[in-house]
mmCIF file of C-alpha atoms in Angstrom:
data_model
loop_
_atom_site.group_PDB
_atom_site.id
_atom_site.type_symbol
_atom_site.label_atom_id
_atom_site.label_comp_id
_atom_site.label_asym_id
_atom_site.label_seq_id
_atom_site.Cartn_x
_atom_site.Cartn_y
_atom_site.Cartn_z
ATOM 1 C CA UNK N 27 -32.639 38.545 -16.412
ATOM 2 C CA UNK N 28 -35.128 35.879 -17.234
ATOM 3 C CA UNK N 29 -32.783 34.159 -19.638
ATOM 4 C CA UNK N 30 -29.934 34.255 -17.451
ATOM 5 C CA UNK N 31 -31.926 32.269 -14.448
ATOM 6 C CA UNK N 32 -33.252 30.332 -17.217
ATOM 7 C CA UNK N 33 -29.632 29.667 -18.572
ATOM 8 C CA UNK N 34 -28.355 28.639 -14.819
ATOM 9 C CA UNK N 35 -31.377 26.335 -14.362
ATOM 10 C CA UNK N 36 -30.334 24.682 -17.836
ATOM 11 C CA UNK N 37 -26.823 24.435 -16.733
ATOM 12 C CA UNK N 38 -27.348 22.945 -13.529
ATOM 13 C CA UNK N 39 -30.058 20.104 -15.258
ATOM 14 C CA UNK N 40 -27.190 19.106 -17.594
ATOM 15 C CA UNK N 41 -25.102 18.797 -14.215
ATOM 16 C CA UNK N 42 -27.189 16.608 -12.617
ATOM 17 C CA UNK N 43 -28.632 14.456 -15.835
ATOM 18 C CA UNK N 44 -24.701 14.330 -17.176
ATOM 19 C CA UNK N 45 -21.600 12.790 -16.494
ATOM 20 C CA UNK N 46 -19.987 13.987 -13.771
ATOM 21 C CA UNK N 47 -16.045 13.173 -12.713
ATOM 22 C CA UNK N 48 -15.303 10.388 -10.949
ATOM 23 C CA UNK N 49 -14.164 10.778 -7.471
ATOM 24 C CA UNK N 50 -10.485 10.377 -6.416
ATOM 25 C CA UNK N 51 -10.072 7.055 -4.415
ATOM 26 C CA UNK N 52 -7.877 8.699 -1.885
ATOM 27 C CA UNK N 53 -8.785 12.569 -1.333
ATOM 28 C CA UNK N 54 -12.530 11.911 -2.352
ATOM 29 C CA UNK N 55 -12.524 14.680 -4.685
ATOM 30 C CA UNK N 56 -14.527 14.891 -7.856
ATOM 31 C CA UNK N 57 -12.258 15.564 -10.477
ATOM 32 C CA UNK N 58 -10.113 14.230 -13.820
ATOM 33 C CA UNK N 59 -8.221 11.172 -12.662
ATOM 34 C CA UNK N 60 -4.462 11.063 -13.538
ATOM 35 C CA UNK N 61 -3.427 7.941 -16.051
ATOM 36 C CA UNK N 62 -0.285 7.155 -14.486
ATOM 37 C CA UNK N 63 -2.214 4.976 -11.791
ATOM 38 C CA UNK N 64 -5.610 3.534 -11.294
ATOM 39 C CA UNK N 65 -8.258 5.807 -9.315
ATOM 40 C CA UNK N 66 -6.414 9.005 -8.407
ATOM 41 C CA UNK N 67 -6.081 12.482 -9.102
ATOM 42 C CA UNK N 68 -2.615 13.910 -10.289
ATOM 43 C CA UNK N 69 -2.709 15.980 -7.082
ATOM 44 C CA UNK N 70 -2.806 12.916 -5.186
ATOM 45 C CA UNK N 71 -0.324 11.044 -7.888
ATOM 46 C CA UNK N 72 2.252 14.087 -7.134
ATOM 47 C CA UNK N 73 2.440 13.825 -3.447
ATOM 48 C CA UNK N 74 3.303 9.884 -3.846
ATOM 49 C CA UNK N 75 6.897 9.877 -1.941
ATOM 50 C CA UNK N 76 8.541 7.451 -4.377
ATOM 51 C CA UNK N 77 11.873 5.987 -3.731
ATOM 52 C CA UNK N 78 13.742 7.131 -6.773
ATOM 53 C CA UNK N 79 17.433 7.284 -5.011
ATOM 54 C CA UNK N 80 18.566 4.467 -3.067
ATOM 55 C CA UNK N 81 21.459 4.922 -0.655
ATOM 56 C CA UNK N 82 21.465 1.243 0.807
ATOM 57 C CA UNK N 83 21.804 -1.085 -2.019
ATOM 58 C CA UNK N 84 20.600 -3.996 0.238
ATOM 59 C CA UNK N 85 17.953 -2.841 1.805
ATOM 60 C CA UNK N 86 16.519 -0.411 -0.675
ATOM 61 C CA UNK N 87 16.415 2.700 1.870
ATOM 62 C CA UNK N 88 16.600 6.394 0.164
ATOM 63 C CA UNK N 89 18.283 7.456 3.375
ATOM 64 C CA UNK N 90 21.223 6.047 5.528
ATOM 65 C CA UNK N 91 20.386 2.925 7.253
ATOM 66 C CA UNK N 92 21.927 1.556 10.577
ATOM 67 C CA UNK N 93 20.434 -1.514 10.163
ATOM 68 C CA UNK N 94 22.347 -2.523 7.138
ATOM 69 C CA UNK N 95 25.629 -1.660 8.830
ATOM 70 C CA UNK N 96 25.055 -3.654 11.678
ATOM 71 C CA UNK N 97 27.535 -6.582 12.672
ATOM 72 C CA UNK N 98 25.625 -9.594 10.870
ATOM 73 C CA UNK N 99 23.840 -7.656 8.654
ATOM 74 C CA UNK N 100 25.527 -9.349 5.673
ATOM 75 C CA UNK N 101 24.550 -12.983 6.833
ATOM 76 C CA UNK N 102 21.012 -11.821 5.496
ATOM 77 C CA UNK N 103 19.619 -14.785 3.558
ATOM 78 C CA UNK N 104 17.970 -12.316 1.179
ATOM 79 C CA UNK N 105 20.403 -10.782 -1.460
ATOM 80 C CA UNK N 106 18.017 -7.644 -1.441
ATOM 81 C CA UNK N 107 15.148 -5.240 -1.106
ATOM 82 C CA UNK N 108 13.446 -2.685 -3.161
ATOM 83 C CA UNK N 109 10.385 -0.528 -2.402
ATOM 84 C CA UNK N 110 8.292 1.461 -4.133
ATOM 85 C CA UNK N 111 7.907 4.346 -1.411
ATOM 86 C CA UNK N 112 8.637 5.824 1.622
ATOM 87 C CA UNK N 113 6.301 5.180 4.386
ATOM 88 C CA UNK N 114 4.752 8.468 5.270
ATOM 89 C CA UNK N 115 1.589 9.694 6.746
ATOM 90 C CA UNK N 116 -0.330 9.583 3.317
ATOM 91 C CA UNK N 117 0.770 6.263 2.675
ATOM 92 C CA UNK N 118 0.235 4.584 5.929
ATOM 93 C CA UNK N 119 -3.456 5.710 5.724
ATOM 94 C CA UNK N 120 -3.448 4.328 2.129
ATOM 95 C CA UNK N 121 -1.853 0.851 3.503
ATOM 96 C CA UNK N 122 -4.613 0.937 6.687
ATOM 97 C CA UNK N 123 -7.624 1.892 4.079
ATOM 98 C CA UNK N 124 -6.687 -1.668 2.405
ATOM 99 C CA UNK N 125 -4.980 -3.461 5.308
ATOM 100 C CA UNK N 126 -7.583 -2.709 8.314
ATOM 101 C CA UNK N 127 -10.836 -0.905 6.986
ATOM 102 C CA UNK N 128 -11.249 -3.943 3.798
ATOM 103 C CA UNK N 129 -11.251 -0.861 0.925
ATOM 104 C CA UNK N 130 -10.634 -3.289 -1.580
ATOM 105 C CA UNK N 131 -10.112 -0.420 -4.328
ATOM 106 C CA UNK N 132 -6.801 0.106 -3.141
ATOM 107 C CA UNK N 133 -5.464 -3.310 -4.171
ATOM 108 C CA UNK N 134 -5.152 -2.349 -8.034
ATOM 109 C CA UNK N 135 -3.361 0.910 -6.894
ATOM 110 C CA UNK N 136 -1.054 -0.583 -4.499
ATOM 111 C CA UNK N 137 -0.497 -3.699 -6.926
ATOM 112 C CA UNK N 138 0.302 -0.967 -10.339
ATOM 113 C CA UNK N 139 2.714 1.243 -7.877
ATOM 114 C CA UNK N 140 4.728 -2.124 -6.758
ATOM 115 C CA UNK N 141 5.607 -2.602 -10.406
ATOM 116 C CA UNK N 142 7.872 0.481 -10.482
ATOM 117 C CA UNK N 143 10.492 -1.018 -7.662
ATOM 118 C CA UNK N 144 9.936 -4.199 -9.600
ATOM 119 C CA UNK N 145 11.667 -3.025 -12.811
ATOM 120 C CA UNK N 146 14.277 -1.577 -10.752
ATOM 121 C CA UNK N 147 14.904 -4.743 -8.932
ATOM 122 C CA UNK N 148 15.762 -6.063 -12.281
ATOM 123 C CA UNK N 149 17.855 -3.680 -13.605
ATOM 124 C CA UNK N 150 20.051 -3.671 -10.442
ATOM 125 C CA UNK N 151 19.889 -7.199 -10.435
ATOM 126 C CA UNK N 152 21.506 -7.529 -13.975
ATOM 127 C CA UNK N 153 24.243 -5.454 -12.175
ATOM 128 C CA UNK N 154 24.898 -7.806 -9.319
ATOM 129 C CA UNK N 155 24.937 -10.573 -11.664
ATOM 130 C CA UNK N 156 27.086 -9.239 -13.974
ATOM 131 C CA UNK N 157 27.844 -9.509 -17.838
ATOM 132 C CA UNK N 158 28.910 -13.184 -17.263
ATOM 133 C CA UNK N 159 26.027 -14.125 -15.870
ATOM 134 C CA UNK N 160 23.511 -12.532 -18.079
ATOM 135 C CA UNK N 161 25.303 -13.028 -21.751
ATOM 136 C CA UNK N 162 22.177 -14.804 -23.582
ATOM 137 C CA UNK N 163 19.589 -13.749 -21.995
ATOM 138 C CA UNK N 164 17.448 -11.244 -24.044
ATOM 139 C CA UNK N 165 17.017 -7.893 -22.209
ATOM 140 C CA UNK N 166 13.001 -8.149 -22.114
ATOM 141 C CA UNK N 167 13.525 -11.940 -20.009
ATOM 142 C CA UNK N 168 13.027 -12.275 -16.511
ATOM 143 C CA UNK N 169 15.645 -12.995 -14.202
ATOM 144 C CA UNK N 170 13.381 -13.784 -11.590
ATOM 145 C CA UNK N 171 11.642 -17.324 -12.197
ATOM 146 C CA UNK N 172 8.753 -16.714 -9.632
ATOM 147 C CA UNK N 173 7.329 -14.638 -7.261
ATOM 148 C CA UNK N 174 5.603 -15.636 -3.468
ATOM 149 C CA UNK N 175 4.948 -14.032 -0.418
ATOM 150 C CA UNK N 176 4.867 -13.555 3.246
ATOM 151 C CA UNK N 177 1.633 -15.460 4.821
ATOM 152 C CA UNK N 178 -0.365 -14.554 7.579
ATOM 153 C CA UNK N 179 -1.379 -16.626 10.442
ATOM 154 C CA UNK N 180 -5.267 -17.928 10.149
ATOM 155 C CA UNK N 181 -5.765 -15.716 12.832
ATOM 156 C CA UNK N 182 -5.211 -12.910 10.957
ATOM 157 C CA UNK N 183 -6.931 -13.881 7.706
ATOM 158 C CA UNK N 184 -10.189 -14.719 9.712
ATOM 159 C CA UNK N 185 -9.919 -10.863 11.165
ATOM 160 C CA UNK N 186 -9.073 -9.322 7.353
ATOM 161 C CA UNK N 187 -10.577 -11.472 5.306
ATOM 162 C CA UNK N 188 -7.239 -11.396 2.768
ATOM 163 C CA UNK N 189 -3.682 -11.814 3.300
ATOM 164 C CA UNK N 190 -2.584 -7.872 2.135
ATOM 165 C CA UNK N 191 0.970 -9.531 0.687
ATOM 166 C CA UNK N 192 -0.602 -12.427 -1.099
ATOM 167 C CA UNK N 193 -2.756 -10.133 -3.198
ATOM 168 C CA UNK N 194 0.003 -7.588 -4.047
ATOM 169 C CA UNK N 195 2.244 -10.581 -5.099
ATOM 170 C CA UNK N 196 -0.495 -11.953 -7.523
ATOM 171 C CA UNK N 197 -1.095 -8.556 -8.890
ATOM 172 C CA UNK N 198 2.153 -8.306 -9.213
ATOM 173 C CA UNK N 199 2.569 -11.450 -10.906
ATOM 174 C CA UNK N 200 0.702 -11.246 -13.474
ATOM 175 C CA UNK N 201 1.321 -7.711 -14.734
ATOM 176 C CA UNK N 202 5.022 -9.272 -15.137
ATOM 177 C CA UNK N 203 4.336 -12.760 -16.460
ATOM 178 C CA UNK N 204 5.498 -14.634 -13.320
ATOM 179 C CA UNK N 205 4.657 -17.539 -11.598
ATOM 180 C CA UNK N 206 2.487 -17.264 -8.497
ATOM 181 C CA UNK N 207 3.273 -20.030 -6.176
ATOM 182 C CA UNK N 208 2.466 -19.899 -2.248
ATOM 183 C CA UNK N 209 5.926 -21.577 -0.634
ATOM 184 C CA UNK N 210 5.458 -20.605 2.813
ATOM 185 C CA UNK N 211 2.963 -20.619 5.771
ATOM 186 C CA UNK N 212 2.623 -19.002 9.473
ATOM 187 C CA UNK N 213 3.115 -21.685 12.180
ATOM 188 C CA UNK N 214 2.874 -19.382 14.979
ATOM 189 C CA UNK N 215 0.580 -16.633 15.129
ATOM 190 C CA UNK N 216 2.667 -13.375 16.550
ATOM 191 C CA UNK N 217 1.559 -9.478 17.689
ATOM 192 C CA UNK N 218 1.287 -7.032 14.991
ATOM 193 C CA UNK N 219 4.783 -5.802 14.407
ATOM 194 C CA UNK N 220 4.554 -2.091 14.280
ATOM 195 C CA UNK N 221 4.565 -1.958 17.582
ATOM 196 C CA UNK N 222 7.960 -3.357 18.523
ATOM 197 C CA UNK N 223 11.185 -2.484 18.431
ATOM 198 C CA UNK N 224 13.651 -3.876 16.118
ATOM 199 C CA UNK N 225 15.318 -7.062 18.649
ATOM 200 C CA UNK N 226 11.809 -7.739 19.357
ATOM 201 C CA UNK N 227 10.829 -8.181 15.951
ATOM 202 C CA UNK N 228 14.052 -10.687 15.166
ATOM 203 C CA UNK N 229 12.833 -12.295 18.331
ATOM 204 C CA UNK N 230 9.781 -12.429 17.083
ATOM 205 C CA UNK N 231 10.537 -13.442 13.873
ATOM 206 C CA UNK N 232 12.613 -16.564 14.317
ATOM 207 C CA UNK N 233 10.256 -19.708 14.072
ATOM 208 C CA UNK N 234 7.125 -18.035 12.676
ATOM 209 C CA UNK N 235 6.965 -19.304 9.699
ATOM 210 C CA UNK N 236 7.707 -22.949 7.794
ATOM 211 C CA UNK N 237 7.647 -24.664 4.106
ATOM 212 C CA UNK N 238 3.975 -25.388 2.349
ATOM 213 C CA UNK N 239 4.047 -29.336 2.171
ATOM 214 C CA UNK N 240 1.895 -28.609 -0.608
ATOM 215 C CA UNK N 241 4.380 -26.261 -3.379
ATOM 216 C CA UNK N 242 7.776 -28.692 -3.514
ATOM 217 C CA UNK N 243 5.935 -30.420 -6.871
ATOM 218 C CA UNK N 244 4.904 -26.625 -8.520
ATOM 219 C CA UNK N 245 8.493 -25.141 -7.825
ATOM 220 C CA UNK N 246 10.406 -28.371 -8.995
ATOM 221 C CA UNK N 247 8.404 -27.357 -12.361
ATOM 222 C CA UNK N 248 9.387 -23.941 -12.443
ATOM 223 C CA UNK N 249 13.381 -25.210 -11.293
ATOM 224 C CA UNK N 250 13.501 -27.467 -14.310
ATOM 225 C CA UNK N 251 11.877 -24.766 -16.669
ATOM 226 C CA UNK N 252 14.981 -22.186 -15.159
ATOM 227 C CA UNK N 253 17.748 -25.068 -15.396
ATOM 228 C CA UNK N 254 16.841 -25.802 -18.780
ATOM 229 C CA UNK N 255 17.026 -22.137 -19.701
ATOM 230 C CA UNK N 256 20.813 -22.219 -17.633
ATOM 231 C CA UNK N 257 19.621 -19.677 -15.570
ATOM 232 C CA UNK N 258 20.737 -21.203 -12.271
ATOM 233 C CA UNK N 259 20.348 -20.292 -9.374
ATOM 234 C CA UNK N 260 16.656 -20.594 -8.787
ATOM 235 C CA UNK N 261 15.457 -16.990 -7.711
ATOM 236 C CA UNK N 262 12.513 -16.240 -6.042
ATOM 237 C CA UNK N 263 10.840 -13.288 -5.123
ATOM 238 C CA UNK N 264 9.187 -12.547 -1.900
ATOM 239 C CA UNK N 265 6.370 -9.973 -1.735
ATOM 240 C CA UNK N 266 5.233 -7.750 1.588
ATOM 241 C CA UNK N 267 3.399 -4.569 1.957
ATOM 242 C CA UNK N 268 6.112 -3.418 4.108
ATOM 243 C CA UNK N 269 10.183 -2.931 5.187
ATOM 244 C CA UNK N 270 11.277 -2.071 8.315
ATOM 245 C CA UNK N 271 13.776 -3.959 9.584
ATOM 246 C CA UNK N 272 14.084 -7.175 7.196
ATOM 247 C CA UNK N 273 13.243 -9.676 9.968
ATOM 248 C CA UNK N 274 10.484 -10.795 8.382
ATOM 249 C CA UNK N 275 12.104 -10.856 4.780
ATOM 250 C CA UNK N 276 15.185 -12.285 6.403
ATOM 251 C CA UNK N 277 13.267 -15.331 8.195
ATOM 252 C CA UNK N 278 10.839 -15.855 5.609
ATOM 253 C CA UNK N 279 14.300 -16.243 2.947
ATOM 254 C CA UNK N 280 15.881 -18.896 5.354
ATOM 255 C CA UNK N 281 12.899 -21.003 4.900
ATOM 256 C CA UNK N 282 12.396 -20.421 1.339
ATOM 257 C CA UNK N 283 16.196 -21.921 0.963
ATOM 258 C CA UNK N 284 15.613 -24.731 2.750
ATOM 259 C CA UNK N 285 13.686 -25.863 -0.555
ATOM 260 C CA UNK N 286 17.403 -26.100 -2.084
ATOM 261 C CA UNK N 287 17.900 -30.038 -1.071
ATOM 262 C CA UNK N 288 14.700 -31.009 -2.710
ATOM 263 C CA UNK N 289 15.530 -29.395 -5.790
ATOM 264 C CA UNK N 290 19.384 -29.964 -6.216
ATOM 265 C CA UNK N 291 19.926 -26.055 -6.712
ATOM 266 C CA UNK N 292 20.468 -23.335 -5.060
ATOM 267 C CA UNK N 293 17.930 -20.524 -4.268
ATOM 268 C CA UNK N 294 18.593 -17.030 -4.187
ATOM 269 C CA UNK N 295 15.407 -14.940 -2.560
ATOM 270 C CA UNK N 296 15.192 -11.122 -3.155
ATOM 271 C CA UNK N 297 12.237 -8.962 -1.826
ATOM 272 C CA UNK N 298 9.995 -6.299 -2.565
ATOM 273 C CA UNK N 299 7.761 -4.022 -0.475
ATOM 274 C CA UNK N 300 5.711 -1.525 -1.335
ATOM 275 C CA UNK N 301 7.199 1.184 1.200
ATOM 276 C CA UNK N 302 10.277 0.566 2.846
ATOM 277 C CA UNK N 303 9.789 2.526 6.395
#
Protein backbone atom coordinates (compact mmCIF):
# COMPACT_ATOMS: atom_id res chain seq x y z
CA UNK A 1 0.00 0.00 0.00
CA UNK A 2 2.93 2.14 0.88
CA UNK A 3 4.55 1.65 -2.49
CA UNK A 4 1.57 2.25 -4.39
CA UNK A 5 1.00 5.96 -2.69
CA UNK A 6 4.61 6.17 -3.03
CA UNK A 7 4.38 5.19 -6.81
CA UNK A 8 1.37 7.90 -7.40
CA UNK A 9 3.38 10.60 -5.58
CA UNK A 10 6.37 9.70 -8.05
CA UNK A 11 4.09 9.82 -10.95
CA UNK A 12 2.50 12.95 -10.28
CA UNK A 13 6.31 14.76 -9.51
CA UNK A 14 7.33 13.63 -13.02
CA UNK A 15 3.93 15.39 -14.12
CA UNK A 16 4.59 18.47 -12.78
CA UNK A 17 8.69 18.61 -13.21
CA UNK A 18 8.08 17.15 -17.05
CA UNK A 19 6.89 18.13 -20.22
CA UNK A 20 3.52 18.42 -20.45
CA UNK A 21 1.35 18.88 -23.97
CA UNK A 22 0.91 21.95 -25.31
CA UNK A 23 -2.47 23.41 -25.26
CA UNK A 24 -4.72 23.59 -28.38
CA UNK A 25 -4.95 27.29 -29.59
CA UNK A 26 -8.62 26.99 -30.20
CA UNK A 27 -10.40 24.43 -27.68
CA UNK A 28 -7.68 25.12 -24.93
CA UNK A 29 -7.12 21.58 -24.40
CA UNK A 30 -3.87 20.00 -23.36
CA UNK A 31 -3.13 17.50 -25.74
CA UNK A 32 -0.86 16.20 -29.02
CA UNK A 33 -1.21 18.91 -31.63
CA UNK A 34 -2.12 17.73 -35.19
CA UNK A 35 0.79 18.55 -38.02
CA UNK A 36 -1.44 19.43 -40.69
CA UNK A 37 -1.71 23.10 -39.21
CA UNK A 38 0.04 25.22 -36.69
CA UNK A 39 -1.37 25.09 -32.94
CA UNK A 40 -4.33 22.71 -33.02
CA UNK A 41 -5.50 19.48 -32.07
CA UNK A 42 -6.74 16.97 -34.82
CA UNK A 43 -10.13 17.19 -33.08
CA UNK A 44 -10.18 20.73 -33.76
CA UNK A 45 -8.31 20.15 -37.39
CA UNK A 46 -11.40 17.65 -38.21
CA UNK A 47 -14.23 19.94 -37.54
CA UNK A 48 -12.52 22.66 -40.01
CA UNK A 49 -15.57 23.04 -42.68
CA UNK A 50 -13.29 23.22 -45.73
CA UNK A 51 -14.59 24.08 -49.09
CA UNK A 52 -13.56 21.05 -51.03
CA UNK A 53 -16.61 21.19 -53.75
CA UNK A 54 -17.34 24.31 -55.40
CA UNK A 55 -20.69 24.75 -57.14
CA UNK A 56 -20.17 28.51 -58.27
CA UNK A 57 -17.06 28.66 -60.24
CA UNK A 58 -16.98 32.51 -59.80
CA UNK A 59 -17.56 33.03 -56.61
CA UNK A 60 -16.10 29.97 -54.99
CA UNK A 61 -19.44 28.99 -52.98
CA UNK A 62 -19.87 25.04 -52.07
CA UNK A 63 -23.58 25.71 -52.29
CA UNK A 64 -25.90 27.46 -54.89
CA UNK A 65 -25.47 31.10 -55.00
CA UNK A 66 -28.10 33.78 -56.06
CA UNK A 67 -25.74 36.28 -56.11
CA UNK A 68 -23.77 34.96 -58.97
CA UNK A 69 -26.91 34.58 -61.06
CA UNK A 70 -27.97 37.91 -60.65
CA UNK A 71 -28.50 40.30 -63.77
CA UNK A 72 -24.91 42.04 -63.78
CA UNK A 73 -23.28 39.59 -61.99
CA UNK A 74 -20.93 38.88 -64.92
CA UNK A 75 -19.77 42.62 -65.26
CA UNK A 76 -17.70 41.65 -62.02
CA UNK A 77 -14.25 43.17 -62.51
CA UNK A 78 -12.79 40.18 -60.66
CA UNK A 79 -12.50 36.95 -62.84
CA UNK A 80 -12.89 34.96 -59.46
CA UNK A 81 -12.98 33.83 -55.88
CA UNK A 82 -11.80 30.96 -53.86
CA UNK A 83 -12.03 30.31 -50.11
CA UNK A 84 -10.67 28.16 -47.90
CA UNK A 85 -13.92 27.52 -45.69
CA UNK A 86 -17.26 27.94 -44.95
CA UNK A 87 -18.10 30.52 -42.46
CA UNK A 88 -19.60 28.73 -39.54
CA UNK A 89 -19.92 29.25 -35.89
CA UNK A 90 -16.36 27.76 -35.13
CA UNK A 91 -14.84 29.80 -37.61
CA UNK A 92 -16.38 33.11 -37.00
CA UNK A 93 -15.12 32.84 -33.36
CA UNK A 94 -11.70 31.87 -34.84
CA UNK A 95 -11.89 35.09 -37.31
CA UNK A 96 -13.20 37.41 -34.05
CA UNK A 97 -10.29 35.77 -31.68
CA UNK A 98 -7.79 37.44 -34.39
CA UNK A 99 -9.98 40.18 -35.88
CA UNK A 100 -11.52 41.84 -32.52
CA UNK A 101 -9.88 40.31 -29.27
CA UNK A 102 -5.85 40.97 -30.96
CA UNK A 103 -5.01 36.87 -30.43
CA UNK A 104 -2.23 37.23 -32.61
CA UNK A 105 -1.62 33.27 -32.59
CA UNK A 106 -4.23 32.87 -34.98
CA UNK A 107 -2.47 34.71 -37.81
CA UNK A 108 -0.03 31.66 -38.67
CA UNK A 109 -3.18 29.37 -38.62
CA UNK A 110 -5.37 31.47 -40.64
CA UNK A 111 -2.32 32.43 -43.02
CA UNK A 112 -1.25 28.14 -43.47
CA UNK A 113 -5.22 27.31 -44.05
CA UNK A 114 -5.45 30.22 -46.91
CA UNK A 115 -2.78 28.32 -48.81
CA UNK A 116 -5.10 25.38 -49.55
CA UNK A 117 -7.76 27.65 -51.74
CA UNK A 118 -4.57 29.17 -53.05
CA UNK A 119 -3.37 26.05 -54.90
CA UNK A 120 -6.76 25.55 -56.07
CA UNK A 121 -7.02 28.98 -57.45
CA UNK A 122 -4.19 27.93 -59.60
CA UNK A 123 -5.16 24.86 -60.80
CA UNK A 124 -8.58 26.22 -61.91
CA UNK A 125 -6.92 29.05 -63.21
CA UNK A 126 -4.72 26.95 -65.66
CA UNK A 127 -8.26 25.79 -66.75
CA UNK A 128 -9.70 29.16 -67.56
CA UNK A 129 -6.64 30.00 -69.32
CA UNK A 130 -6.39 27.18 -71.25
CA UNK A 131 -3.60 25.02 -73.01
CA UNK A 132 -2.85 28.04 -75.30
CA UNK A 133 -2.24 30.18 -72.80
CA UNK A 134 -0.15 28.15 -70.51
CA UNK A 135 2.15 26.07 -73.22
CA UNK A 136 5.74 27.06 -71.67
CA UNK A 137 5.16 27.66 -68.57
CA UNK A 138 6.56 24.93 -66.19
CA UNK A 139 3.80 23.42 -63.98
CA UNK A 140 5.60 24.49 -60.54
CA UNK A 141 5.45 28.60 -62.01
CA UNK A 142 3.10 30.98 -60.82
CA UNK A 143 0.49 32.34 -62.82
CA UNK A 144 -0.20 34.93 -60.49
CA UNK A 145 2.64 37.74 -60.57
CA UNK A 146 1.63 39.31 -57.14
CA UNK A 147 -0.53 39.32 -54.44
CA UNK A 148 -2.27 42.64 -52.36
CA UNK A 149 -5.08 43.26 -50.36
CA UNK A 150 -8.11 45.00 -49.16
CA UNK A 151 -7.06 48.07 -46.70
CA UNK A 152 -8.74 49.35 -43.88
CA UNK A 153 -9.59 52.84 -43.11
CA UNK A 154 -7.07 54.49 -40.31
CA UNK A 155 -9.94 54.38 -38.28
CA UNK A 156 -10.00 50.97 -38.10
CA UNK A 157 -6.28 50.22 -37.82
CA UNK A 158 -6.03 52.69 -34.79
CA UNK A 159 -9.03 50.42 -33.08
CA UNK A 160 -7.13 46.83 -34.16
CA UNK A 161 -3.91 47.67 -34.25
CA UNK A 162 -3.43 45.47 -37.79
CA UNK A 163 -5.21 45.39 -40.94
CA UNK A 164 -6.56 41.37 -40.59
CA UNK A 165 -6.24 41.13 -44.75
CA UNK A 166 -2.86 42.72 -45.01
CA UNK A 167 -1.32 40.13 -42.72
CA UNK A 168 -3.02 37.06 -44.31
CA UNK A 169 -1.82 38.38 -47.77
CA UNK A 170 1.88 38.63 -46.55
CA UNK A 171 1.67 35.27 -44.98
CA UNK A 172 0.38 34.23 -47.81
CA UNK A 173 2.94 35.66 -49.89
CA UNK A 174 5.66 34.40 -48.82
CA UNK A 175 4.77 30.75 -48.24
CA UNK A 176 4.17 31.01 -52.23
CA UNK A 177 7.08 33.15 -53.39
CA UNK A 178 4.98 36.21 -54.37
CA UNK A 179 5.32 39.67 -54.38
CA UNK A 180 3.73 41.67 -51.58
CA UNK A 181 2.84 45.04 -52.81
CA UNK A 182 0.08 47.36 -51.05
CA UNK A 183 -1.93 48.92 -54.35
CA UNK A 184 -4.85 50.22 -52.67
CA UNK A 185 -6.05 52.44 -49.73
CA UNK A 186 -9.51 53.36 -47.83
CA UNK A 187 -10.62 56.94 -48.67
CA UNK A 188 -13.73 56.77 -46.80
CA UNK A 189 -14.09 55.14 -43.63
CA UNK A 190 -17.58 52.96 -43.76
CA UNK A 191 -19.74 50.75 -40.91
CA UNK A 192 -18.63 47.31 -40.36
CA UNK A 193 -20.26 45.29 -43.07
CA UNK A 194 -21.74 42.32 -41.38
CA UNK A 195 -24.37 44.12 -40.50
CA UNK A 196 -25.96 45.08 -43.80
CA UNK A 197 -27.69 43.68 -46.30
CA UNK A 198 -26.34 42.95 -49.62
CA UNK A 199 -27.59 46.60 -51.73
CA UNK A 200 -26.30 48.25 -48.76
CA UNK A 201 -23.03 46.84 -48.95
CA UNK A 202 -22.69 47.72 -53.00
CA UNK A 203 -23.89 51.06 -51.78
CA UNK A 204 -21.53 51.07 -49.48
CA UNK A 205 -18.91 49.88 -51.37
CA UNK A 206 -18.75 52.19 -54.35
CA UNK A 207 -16.10 55.01 -53.64
CA UNK A 208 -14.41 53.52 -50.56
CA UNK A 209 -11.45 52.85 -51.70
CA UNK A 210 -8.64 54.49 -54.33
CA UNK A 211 -4.97 53.74 -55.91
CA UNK A 212 -1.68 54.05 -53.44
CA UNK A 213 0.22 57.06 -55.16
CA UNK A 214 2.99 55.32 -53.69
CA UNK A 215 3.00 51.36 -55.61
CA UNK A 216 2.72 52.53 -59.62
CA UNK A 217 6.91 52.34 -59.57
CA UNK A 218 6.93 48.59 -57.53
CA UNK A 219 4.15 47.09 -59.89
CA UNK A 220 5.68 48.59 -63.19
CA UNK A 221 8.72 46.25 -61.88
CA UNK A 222 6.80 43.30 -61.36
CA UNK A 223 4.74 44.16 -65.09
CA UNK A 224 8.05 44.19 -66.88
CA UNK A 225 9.38 41.02 -64.96
CA UNK A 226 5.68 39.21 -66.24
CA UNK A 227 5.96 40.80 -69.90
CA UNK A 228 9.31 39.62 -70.27
CA UNK A 229 8.29 36.15 -69.17
CA UNK A 230 5.07 36.63 -71.99
CA UNK A 231 2.83 36.05 -69.38
CA UNK A 232 0.47 38.93 -70.15
CA UNK A 233 -2.02 39.95 -68.69
CA UNK A 234 -0.73 41.28 -65.43
CA UNK A 235 -2.67 39.28 -62.63
CA UNK A 236 -3.02 40.24 -59.32
CA UNK A 237 -4.34 38.77 -56.41
CA UNK A 238 -6.46 40.37 -53.84
CA UNK A 239 -6.52 39.00 -50.28
CA UNK A 240 -9.61 39.37 -47.53
CA UNK A 241 -10.53 37.44 -44.53
CA UNK A 242 -13.91 37.21 -45.88
CA UNK A 243 -16.75 36.62 -48.98
CA UNK A 244 -20.05 37.52 -48.79
CA UNK A 245 -21.28 39.24 -51.43
CA UNK A 246 -18.10 40.35 -53.62
CA UNK A 247 -18.76 44.10 -53.20
CA UNK A 248 -15.81 44.63 -51.64
CA UNK A 249 -13.69 42.28 -54.00
CA UNK A 250 -15.65 43.72 -56.87
CA UNK A 251 -14.83 47.55 -55.98
CA UNK A 252 -11.52 46.98 -54.73
CA UNK A 253 -10.79 45.05 -58.60
CA UNK A 254 -12.15 48.22 -60.45
CA UNK A 255 -9.54 50.23 -58.82
CA UNK A 256 -6.82 47.82 -59.05
CA UNK A 257 -7.51 48.03 -63.09
CA UNK A 258 -7.37 51.40 -63.27
CA UNK A 259 -3.45 50.79 -62.89
CA UNK A 260 -3.78 49.34 -66.63
CA UNK A 261 -3.00 52.95 -68.42
CA UNK A 262 0.11 53.42 -66.43
CA UNK A 263 1.41 50.20 -67.28
CA UNK A 264 0.32 49.63 -71.00
CA UNK A 265 -1.30 46.14 -70.00
CA UNK A 266 -4.05 44.82 -68.94
CA UNK A 267 -4.83 43.56 -65.37
CA UNK A 268 -6.76 40.70 -64.50
CA UNK A 269 -7.58 40.63 -60.44
CA UNK A 270 -8.75 37.30 -58.84
CA UNK A 271 -9.47 36.95 -55.03
CA UNK A 272 -9.12 34.87 -52.17
CA UNK A 273 -10.80 34.72 -48.74
CA UNK A 274 -10.36 32.66 -46.15
CA UNK A 275 -14.21 31.67 -45.70
CA UNK A 276 -16.55 32.48 -48.23
CA UNK A 277 -19.99 33.07 -46.09
Amino acid sequence: MFGHGLGQLLNRVQELLGPSDPSCLTCGRRTRLTRELPGICPACFRMIPWITSIRCFQCGRAIGCPDCSRPGADERAFVLNRSAVMYNGPMREWLAQYKYRGNERYAELLGEMIVRPYVQLEQDLRVVLGNSETSGIHSADRLIHAVTSVPVSEARLQERGFNQAEVLAELLAGKVKLPYVGLLRRVRHTDKQSFKNRMARLKDMGSAFDRDPNACMRLSQIAERARGKRRAPLRILLIDDIYTTGSTADACAHVLQSYETELDMPIEVYCLTWARS
